[in-house]
Short mmCIF file of C-alpha atoms in Angstrom, two decimals:
data_model
loop_
_atom_site.label_atom_id
_atom_site.label_comp_id
_atom_site.label_asym_id
_atom_site.label_seq_id
_atom_site.Cartn_x
_atom_site.Cartn_y
_atom_site.Cartn_z
CA MET A 1091 6.17 37.92 16.15
CA LYS A 1092 4.78 36.43 12.96
CA LYS A 1093 7.57 34.96 10.86
CA LYS A 1094 7.83 33.54 7.38
CA VAL A 1095 9.36 30.15 6.64
CA GLY A 1096 10.27 28.78 3.22
CA PHE A 1097 10.89 25.16 2.22
CA ILE A 1098 12.65 23.82 -0.85
CA GLY A 1099 11.65 20.19 -0.76
CA LEU A 1100 8.61 19.04 1.20
CA GLY A 1101 9.10 15.30 1.55
CA LEU A 1102 9.38 13.31 4.77
CA ILE A 1103 11.91 15.51 6.62
CA GLY A 1104 10.87 18.88 5.18
CA GLY A 1105 7.23 18.01 5.73
CA SER A 1106 7.85 16.89 9.31
CA ILE A 1107 9.69 20.14 10.12
CA ALA A 1108 6.88 22.13 8.51
CA LYS A 1109 4.27 20.24 10.53
CA ALA A 1110 6.23 20.79 13.75
CA ILE A 1111 6.46 24.53 13.03
CA ARG A 1112 2.74 24.73 12.21
CA LYS A 1113 1.93 22.91 15.45
CA ILE A 1114 4.07 25.18 17.65
CA TYR A 1115 3.65 28.40 15.68
CA PRO A 1116 0.22 28.26 14.01
CA HIS A 1117 0.39 31.94 13.00
CA TYR A 1118 3.61 31.64 10.96
CA HIS A 1119 3.37 32.13 7.19
CA MET A 1120 4.84 29.14 5.36
CA ILE A 1121 5.65 28.61 1.70
CA ALA A 1122 7.14 25.64 -0.14
CA LEU A 1123 8.58 24.52 -3.45
CA ASP A 1124 8.62 20.85 -4.45
CA LYS A 1125 8.80 19.09 -7.81
CA TYR A 1126 6.09 16.67 -6.66
CA ARG A 1127 2.84 18.60 -6.90
CA GLU A 1128 1.01 16.05 -4.77
CA ASN A 1129 3.23 16.97 -1.80
CA LEU A 1130 2.37 20.64 -2.20
CA ALA A 1131 -1.33 19.96 -2.75
CA LEU A 1132 -1.59 17.81 0.36
CA ALA A 1133 0.36 20.30 2.48
CA LYS A 1134 -1.92 23.09 1.30
CA GLU A 1135 -5.03 20.99 1.92
CA GLU A 1136 -3.89 20.18 5.48
CA GLY A 1137 -3.12 23.83 6.17
CA VAL A 1138 0.57 23.16 6.75
CA ILE A 1139 1.68 25.67 4.10
CA ASP A 1140 0.01 28.88 2.97
CA LEU A 1141 1.50 29.08 -0.52
CA ALA A 1142 2.82 26.52 -3.01
CA CYS A 1143 5.58 27.93 -5.22
CA GLN A 1144 6.72 26.80 -8.65
CA LYS A 1145 10.21 28.30 -8.46
CA VAL A 1146 12.56 30.36 -6.27
CA ASP A 1147 11.18 33.87 -6.71
CA ALA A 1148 10.26 37.00 -4.75
CA ASN A 1149 8.10 34.92 -2.41
CA PHE A 1150 11.30 33.72 -0.73
CA ALA A 1151 12.76 37.24 -0.42
CA ASP A 1152 11.27 38.06 2.98
CA CYS A 1153 11.65 34.63 4.65
CA ASP A 1154 13.07 34.53 8.16
CA TYR A 1155 14.09 30.88 7.66
CA ILE A 1156 14.64 28.88 4.48
CA PHE A 1157 14.99 25.09 4.82
CA LEU A 1158 16.74 23.17 2.03
CA CYS A 1159 15.27 19.67 2.32
CA LEU A 1160 16.51 17.88 -0.80
CA PRO A 1161 19.54 15.59 -1.30
CA VAL A 1162 22.83 17.49 -0.88
CA SER A 1163 23.57 17.84 -4.61
CA HIS A 1164 20.06 19.15 -5.27
CA ASN A 1165 20.26 21.63 -2.38
CA ILE A 1166 23.53 22.99 -3.78
CA ALA A 1167 21.88 23.56 -7.16
CA TYR A 1168 19.49 26.09 -5.60
CA LEU A 1169 22.16 28.26 -3.95
CA SER A 1170 22.78 30.52 -6.95
CA GLN A 1171 19.04 31.25 -7.18
CA LEU A 1172 18.68 31.90 -3.46
CA LYS A 1173 21.65 34.26 -3.48
CA THR A 1174 19.67 36.74 -5.59
CA VAL A 1175 16.59 36.85 -3.32
CA ILE A 1176 17.65 36.05 0.26
CA SER A 1177 17.17 38.86 2.81
CA LYS A 1178 20.00 40.01 5.07
CA ASP A 1179 18.21 38.75 8.21
CA CYS A 1180 17.32 35.30 6.85
CA ILE A 1181 18.76 32.09 8.28
CA LEU A 1182 19.42 29.55 5.52
CA THR A 1183 19.65 25.93 6.62
CA ASP A 1184 19.52 22.40 5.26
CA VAL A 1185 18.78 18.90 6.59
CA GLY A 1186 21.50 16.82 4.88
CA SER A 1187 23.42 14.08 6.67
CA VAL A 1188 26.74 15.23 5.15
CA LYS A 1189 27.75 18.83 5.76
CA THR A 1190 31.18 19.60 4.25
CA PRO A 1191 30.12 19.67 0.55
CA ILE A 1192 27.31 22.17 1.05
CA CYS A 1193 29.37 24.29 3.48
CA ASN A 1194 32.08 24.58 0.81
CA GLU A 1195 29.47 25.63 -1.77
CA ILE A 1196 27.91 28.10 0.66
CA SER A 1197 31.30 29.77 0.98
CA ALA A 1198 31.81 29.77 -2.80
CA HIS A 1199 28.46 31.52 -3.26
CA GLY A 1200 29.19 34.12 -0.57
CA LEU A 1201 26.34 32.93 1.68
CA ASP A 1202 28.48 32.36 4.79
CA ALA A 1203 26.69 35.03 6.82
CA TYR A 1204 23.31 33.30 6.42
CA PHE A 1205 23.98 29.57 6.65
CA ILE A 1206 23.51 27.32 9.67
CA GLY A 1207 23.60 23.74 8.43
CA GLY A 1208 21.23 21.30 10.07
CA HIS A 1209 20.99 17.55 10.44
CA PRO A 1210 17.94 16.19 12.30
CA MET A 1211 19.00 12.65 13.16
CA THR A 1212 15.67 11.05 12.37
CA GLY A 1213 13.84 9.46 9.49
CA SER A 1214 11.66 6.61 8.37
CA GLU A 1215 11.61 3.87 5.76
CA LYS A 1216 8.70 5.82 4.25
CA SER A 1217 9.00 8.96 2.17
CA ASN A 1218 6.92 11.89 0.88
CA PHE A 1219 4.84 14.47 2.70
CA ALA A 1220 2.00 12.00 3.28
CA ASN A 1221 4.17 10.20 5.86
CA ALA A 1222 5.55 13.34 7.51
CA LYS A 1223 4.65 14.01 11.14
CA ALA A 1224 5.67 16.58 13.74
CA LEU A 1225 6.49 13.75 16.16
CA LEU A 1226 9.48 12.82 13.99
CA LEU A 1227 11.45 15.71 15.54
CA GLU A 1228 10.61 15.12 19.18
CA ASN A 1229 13.59 14.16 21.37
CA VAL A 1230 15.82 13.96 18.29
CA TYR A 1231 19.44 15.14 18.20
CA TYR A 1232 19.50 18.01 15.71
CA ILE A 1233 23.08 18.92 14.77
CA LEU A 1234 23.77 22.52 13.74
CA THR A 1235 26.85 23.43 11.68
CA PRO A 1236 27.12 27.23 11.38
CA ALA A 1237 29.20 28.83 8.63
CA GLN A 1238 32.13 30.91 9.86
CA LYS A 1239 30.53 34.33 9.27
CA VAL A 1240 27.26 33.58 11.06
CA SER A 1241 26.96 35.69 14.21
CA SER A 1242 26.75 34.10 17.66
CA GLU A 1243 23.39 35.84 18.10
CA GLN A 1244 21.99 34.11 15.00
CA ILE A 1245 23.29 30.74 16.22
CA LYS A 1246 21.71 31.30 19.64
CA HIS A 1247 18.42 32.35 18.03
CA PHE A 1248 18.26 29.37 15.67
CA LYS A 1249 19.25 26.93 18.42
CA HIS A 1250 16.36 28.24 20.52
CA PHE A 1251 14.02 27.86 17.53
CA ILE A 1252 15.03 24.20 17.04
CA GLU A 1253 14.59 23.57 20.77
CA SER A 1254 11.07 25.00 20.54
CA LEU A 1255 10.27 22.27 17.98
CA LYS A 1256 11.05 19.68 20.72
CA ALA A 1257 14.40 18.63 19.17
CA LEU A 1258 17.80 18.54 20.90
CA PRO A 1259 20.24 20.90 19.12
CA ILE A 1260 24.01 20.29 19.22
CA VAL A 1261 26.47 22.71 17.58
CA LEU A 1262 29.42 21.20 15.67
CA ASP A 1263 31.68 22.30 12.84
CA ALA A 1264 30.99 20.60 9.50
CA GLN A 1265 34.20 18.51 9.49
CA SER A 1266 33.58 17.13 12.99
CA HIS A 1267 29.99 16.34 12.08
CA ASP A 1268 31.01 14.36 9.00
CA ARG A 1269 33.64 12.37 10.89
CA ILE A 1270 31.22 11.57 13.70
CA VAL A 1271 28.26 10.48 11.57
CA GLY A 1272 30.69 8.71 9.24
CA THR A 1273 31.74 6.55 12.19
CA ILE A 1274 28.42 6.00 13.98
CA SER A 1275 26.04 5.91 11.02
CA HIS A 1276 27.65 5.63 7.58
CA LEU A 1277 30.20 2.96 8.58
CA PRO A 1278 27.55 0.72 10.26
CA HIS A 1279 25.45 0.87 7.09
CA LEU A 1280 28.45 -0.21 5.02
CA ILE A 1281 29.31 -2.98 7.50
CA ALA A 1282 25.73 -4.28 7.64
CA SER A 1283 25.36 -4.32 3.87
CA ASN A 1284 28.72 -6.00 3.31
CA LEU A 1285 28.00 -8.55 6.04
CA VAL A 1286 24.72 -9.50 4.38
CA ASN A 1287 26.48 -9.73 0.99
CA PHE A 1288 29.24 -11.83 2.59
CA VAL A 1289 26.75 -14.32 4.05
CA GLN A 1290 24.88 -14.47 0.75
CA GLY A 1291 28.13 -15.25 -1.06
CA LYS A 1292 29.07 -17.98 1.45
CA ASP A 1293 25.65 -19.61 1.53
CA ASN A 1294 25.12 -23.04 -0.01
CA PRO A 1295 22.61 -23.84 -2.77
CA ASP A 1296 20.00 -24.86 -0.17
CA GLU A 1297 20.34 -21.39 1.45
CA GLN A 1298 20.78 -22.90 4.90
CA MET A 1299 22.60 -19.79 6.14
CA LYS A 1300 19.65 -17.69 5.08
CA MET A 1301 17.27 -20.02 6.88
CA LEU A 1302 19.27 -20.04 10.13
CA ALA A 1303 20.26 -16.37 10.09
CA ALA A 1304 17.07 -15.04 11.65
CA GLY A 1305 16.92 -13.52 15.13
CA GLY A 1306 20.09 -11.71 16.11
CA PHE A 1307 21.53 -11.67 12.58
CA ARG A 1308 18.46 -9.88 11.27
CA ASP A 1309 18.72 -7.32 14.09
CA ILE A 1310 22.39 -6.43 13.60
CA THR A 1311 21.94 -6.19 9.82
CA ARG A 1312 18.56 -4.44 9.88
CA ILE A 1313 19.96 -1.24 8.39
CA ALA A 1314 21.09 -3.15 5.31
CA SER A 1315 17.44 -2.81 4.22
CA SER A 1316 17.86 0.96 3.88
CA ASN A 1317 17.26 2.84 0.63
CA PRO A 1318 20.25 1.96 -1.63
CA THR A 1319 20.06 5.16 -3.71
CA MET A 1320 20.07 7.38 -0.64
CA TRP A 1321 22.97 5.55 0.98
CA GLN A 1322 24.97 5.51 -2.24
CA GLN A 1323 24.71 9.32 -2.29
CA ILE A 1324 25.50 9.73 1.41
CA CYS A 1325 28.58 7.50 1.36
CA LEU A 1326 29.98 9.08 -1.80
CA GLU A 1327 29.45 12.59 -0.40
CA ASN A 1328 31.39 11.57 2.73
CA ARG A 1329 33.87 9.32 0.90
CA ASP A 1330 37.08 11.00 2.14
CA ASN A 1331 36.13 10.57 5.79
CA LEU A 1332 34.79 7.08 5.17
CA SER A 1333 38.01 6.01 3.49
CA GLU A 1334 40.00 6.96 6.61
CA ILE A 1335 37.42 5.43 8.94
CA LEU A 1336 37.42 2.17 6.98
CA ASN A 1337 41.22 2.02 7.14
CA ASP A 1338 41.04 2.25 10.94
CA TYR A 1339 38.24 -0.32 11.13
CA ILE A 1340 40.07 -2.77 8.85
CA ALA A 1341 43.16 -2.40 11.09
CA LEU A 1342 40.98 -3.30 14.09
CA LEU A 1343 39.67 -6.38 12.30
CA GLU A 1344 43.26 -7.38 11.56
CA GLN A 1345 44.05 -7.12 15.29
CA THR A 1346 41.06 -9.35 16.03
CA LYS A 1347 42.16 -11.87 13.41
CA ASN A 1348 45.66 -11.96 14.90
CA ALA A 1349 44.30 -12.40 18.42
CA LEU A 1350 42.32 -15.43 17.28
CA GLU A 1351 45.21 -16.91 15.31
CA TYR A 1352 47.61 -16.60 18.27
CA ASN A 1353 45.02 -17.83 20.79
CA ALA A 1354 45.31 -14.53 22.74
CA LYS A 1355 42.58 -15.34 25.27
CA GLN A 1356 42.75 -12.10 27.24
CA GLU A 1357 42.69 -9.97 24.11
CA VAL A 1358 39.69 -11.82 22.70
CA TYR A 1359 37.91 -11.52 26.05
CA GLN A 1360 38.66 -7.79 26.13
CA ILE A 1361 37.05 -7.31 22.72
CA PHE A 1362 33.73 -8.49 24.11
CA GLU A 1363 34.11 -6.99 27.58
CA SER A 1364 34.97 -3.46 26.46
CA SER A 1365 32.28 -3.42 23.77
CA ARG A 1366 29.68 -4.72 26.23
CA SER A 1367 30.54 -2.04 28.76
CA TYR A 1368 30.50 0.82 26.24
CA ARG A 1369 27.37 -0.37 24.50
CA ASN A 1370 25.46 -0.65 27.80
CA SER A 1371 26.45 2.93 28.64
CA ILE A 1372 24.81 4.33 25.50
CA PRO A 1373 21.56 6.13 26.50
CA ASN A 1374 18.36 4.55 25.27
CA GLU A 1375 16.03 7.52 25.74
CA SER A 1376 16.84 9.83 22.82
CA ARG A 1377 17.13 9.14 19.12
CA GLY A 1378 20.56 8.92 17.57
CA ALA A 1379 22.11 8.42 14.15
CA ILE A 1380 20.40 5.10 13.43
CA LYS A 1381 16.66 4.82 13.85
CA LYS A 1382 15.58 2.87 16.92
CA VAL A 1383 13.49 -0.26 16.52
CA HIS A 1384 10.39 -0.41 18.70
CA SER A 1385 9.72 -4.07 19.46
CA ILE A 1386 8.81 -6.52 22.18
CA TYR A 1387 9.33 -10.26 22.51
CA CYS A 1388 6.63 -12.52 23.91
CA ASP A 1389 6.55 -16.08 25.24
CA LEU A 1390 3.84 -17.90 23.33
CA ILE A 1391 2.47 -21.44 23.61
CA ASP A 1392 2.38 -23.28 20.30
CA GLU A 1393 -1.36 -23.57 19.78
CA ALA A 1394 -3.87 -22.63 17.11
CA GLY A 1395 -4.93 -19.00 17.22
CA GLY A 1396 -2.13 -17.87 19.55
CA ILE A 1397 -0.85 -15.09 17.31
CA ALA A 1398 -4.39 -14.13 16.28
CA THR A 1399 -5.37 -13.67 19.93
CA ILE A 1400 -2.49 -11.27 20.54
CA ALA A 1401 -3.21 -9.36 17.32
CA THR A 1402 -6.86 -9.03 18.34
CA ILE A 1403 -5.96 -7.70 21.80
CA LEU A 1404 -3.69 -5.07 20.28
CA ALA A 1405 -6.08 -4.11 17.47
CA SER A 1406 -9.03 -3.72 19.85
CA ASN A 1407 -6.94 -1.17 21.75
CA GLN A 1408 -6.00 0.78 18.59
CA ILE A 1409 -2.34 -0.35 18.61
CA ASN A 1410 -0.92 -0.74 15.11
CA ILE A 1411 1.53 -3.58 14.46
CA LYS A 1412 4.38 -2.85 12.05
CA ASN A 1413 5.68 -6.43 11.86
CA ILE A 1414 5.09 -9.72 13.66
CA GLY A 1415 6.70 -13.13 13.43
CA ILE A 1416 7.93 -16.26 15.17
CA ILE A 1417 11.64 -16.30 16.15
CA HIS A 1418 12.97 -19.70 15.10
CA ASN A 1419 16.58 -18.98 16.10
CA ARG A 1420 16.48 -17.92 19.77
CA GLU A 1421 20.08 -18.70 20.65
CA PHE A 1422 20.67 -15.13 21.81
CA GLU A 1423 17.11 -13.99 22.48
CA GLU A 1424 14.22 -14.46 24.87
CA GLY A 1425 10.67 -14.76 23.63
CA VAL A 1426 9.08 -16.80 20.87
CA LEU A 1427 7.12 -14.04 19.16
CA ARG A 1428 8.62 -10.73 18.04
CA ILE A 1429 6.22 -7.80 17.57
CA GLU A 1430 7.43 -4.50 16.10
CA PHE A 1431 5.59 -1.19 16.44
CA TYR A 1432 5.81 2.26 14.87
CA ASP A 1433 6.73 4.24 17.98
CA GLU A 1434 7.74 3.97 21.64
CA THR A 1435 4.32 4.95 22.96
CA SER A 1436 2.70 1.99 21.17
CA THR A 1437 5.47 -0.33 22.39
CA ASN A 1438 4.99 0.57 26.04
CA LYS A 1439 1.21 0.44 25.76
CA ALA A 1440 1.39 -3.01 24.14
CA LYS A 1441 3.79 -4.29 26.80
CA ASN A 1442 1.51 -3.18 29.65
CA LEU A 1443 -1.60 -4.48 27.92
CA LEU A 1444 -0.19 -7.93 27.15
CA GLU A 1445 1.28 -8.26 30.65
CA HIS A 1446 -2.20 -7.46 31.97
CA HIS A 1447 -3.40 -10.45 29.95
CA ARG A 1448 -0.67 -12.53 31.67
CA TYR A 1449 1.74 -12.81 28.75
CA VAL A 1450 5.47 -12.79 29.57
CA ILE A 1451 7.03 -9.85 27.72
CA TYR A 1452 10.69 -8.94 27.11
CA ILE A 1453 12.12 -5.67 25.77
CA HIS A 1454 15.68 -6.02 24.49
CA LYS A 1455 17.88 -2.93 24.87
#
């Protein structure tokens, strides 16, 4: 059946969902509202949407799905307008990484029977519709948080719809979702940012820490380079959960400090052993809360043109390099040259290609 899909917000995530729907369901009718006219113009030009809207009006009245794809506070601002036009059979959803605030507002607006919150655990350092792609949803955990009055049939239907877009739906209640992502995503971002700030504060005037902190330090603090405005909003929206989570984490750090002070050898060993075991059991195939880095490490002889040769091999085979550089601190890493790519397909292709040219390649998991 031909269905109608509406979008409020057509940036990276909204645009990627729209492109995935257009790819799988080319006959669907799709409309969108976005304050950035260039997003709407490009989406219309590419045939992703059929109609660009200037406001929430009667065009949204017969939508089968409406996706709220703005920051949480902005999504909430549209609820009173949607309440006056939404049809009784519509499924209203969002894509925010914190669910409790909007679920509370959904209830306050009497929209409980329509709302199935959504959180596709994907993203990019880029923004706007121009960088959206259907591939962003493939093999991604897509958490669904249904409101209490949504029927089991609607949940089943929407779950099947998300599966058809190549994502991996998981149903959770909003509170569980916020505690989980608070622990596995929001807390790591806070830790990484504070660790970088800590090192900066402890560095000497010659910035020797900064010079020596390449390699592993850059990897474990990579997410500290995330958008500060976005993460300010996310952490404040989930502040109650994060406060409790931070209390527990600080208590764990205190235990570690005590173990070191009292020379508790077995306890210190267990810190590394248990974390190693659990970390190695985490699956590497699907995308989780923190975006995966696609990179390889390569042994490289120190000679003129060495990096240029590798870049030429990759470029001649249409493989785009996201980042490339020499690893000067290899205390915990193999390979002299680190090459980062945009996706897993490019990474695997580059690995096979360079090995064919007799380079020694490592992929760190």
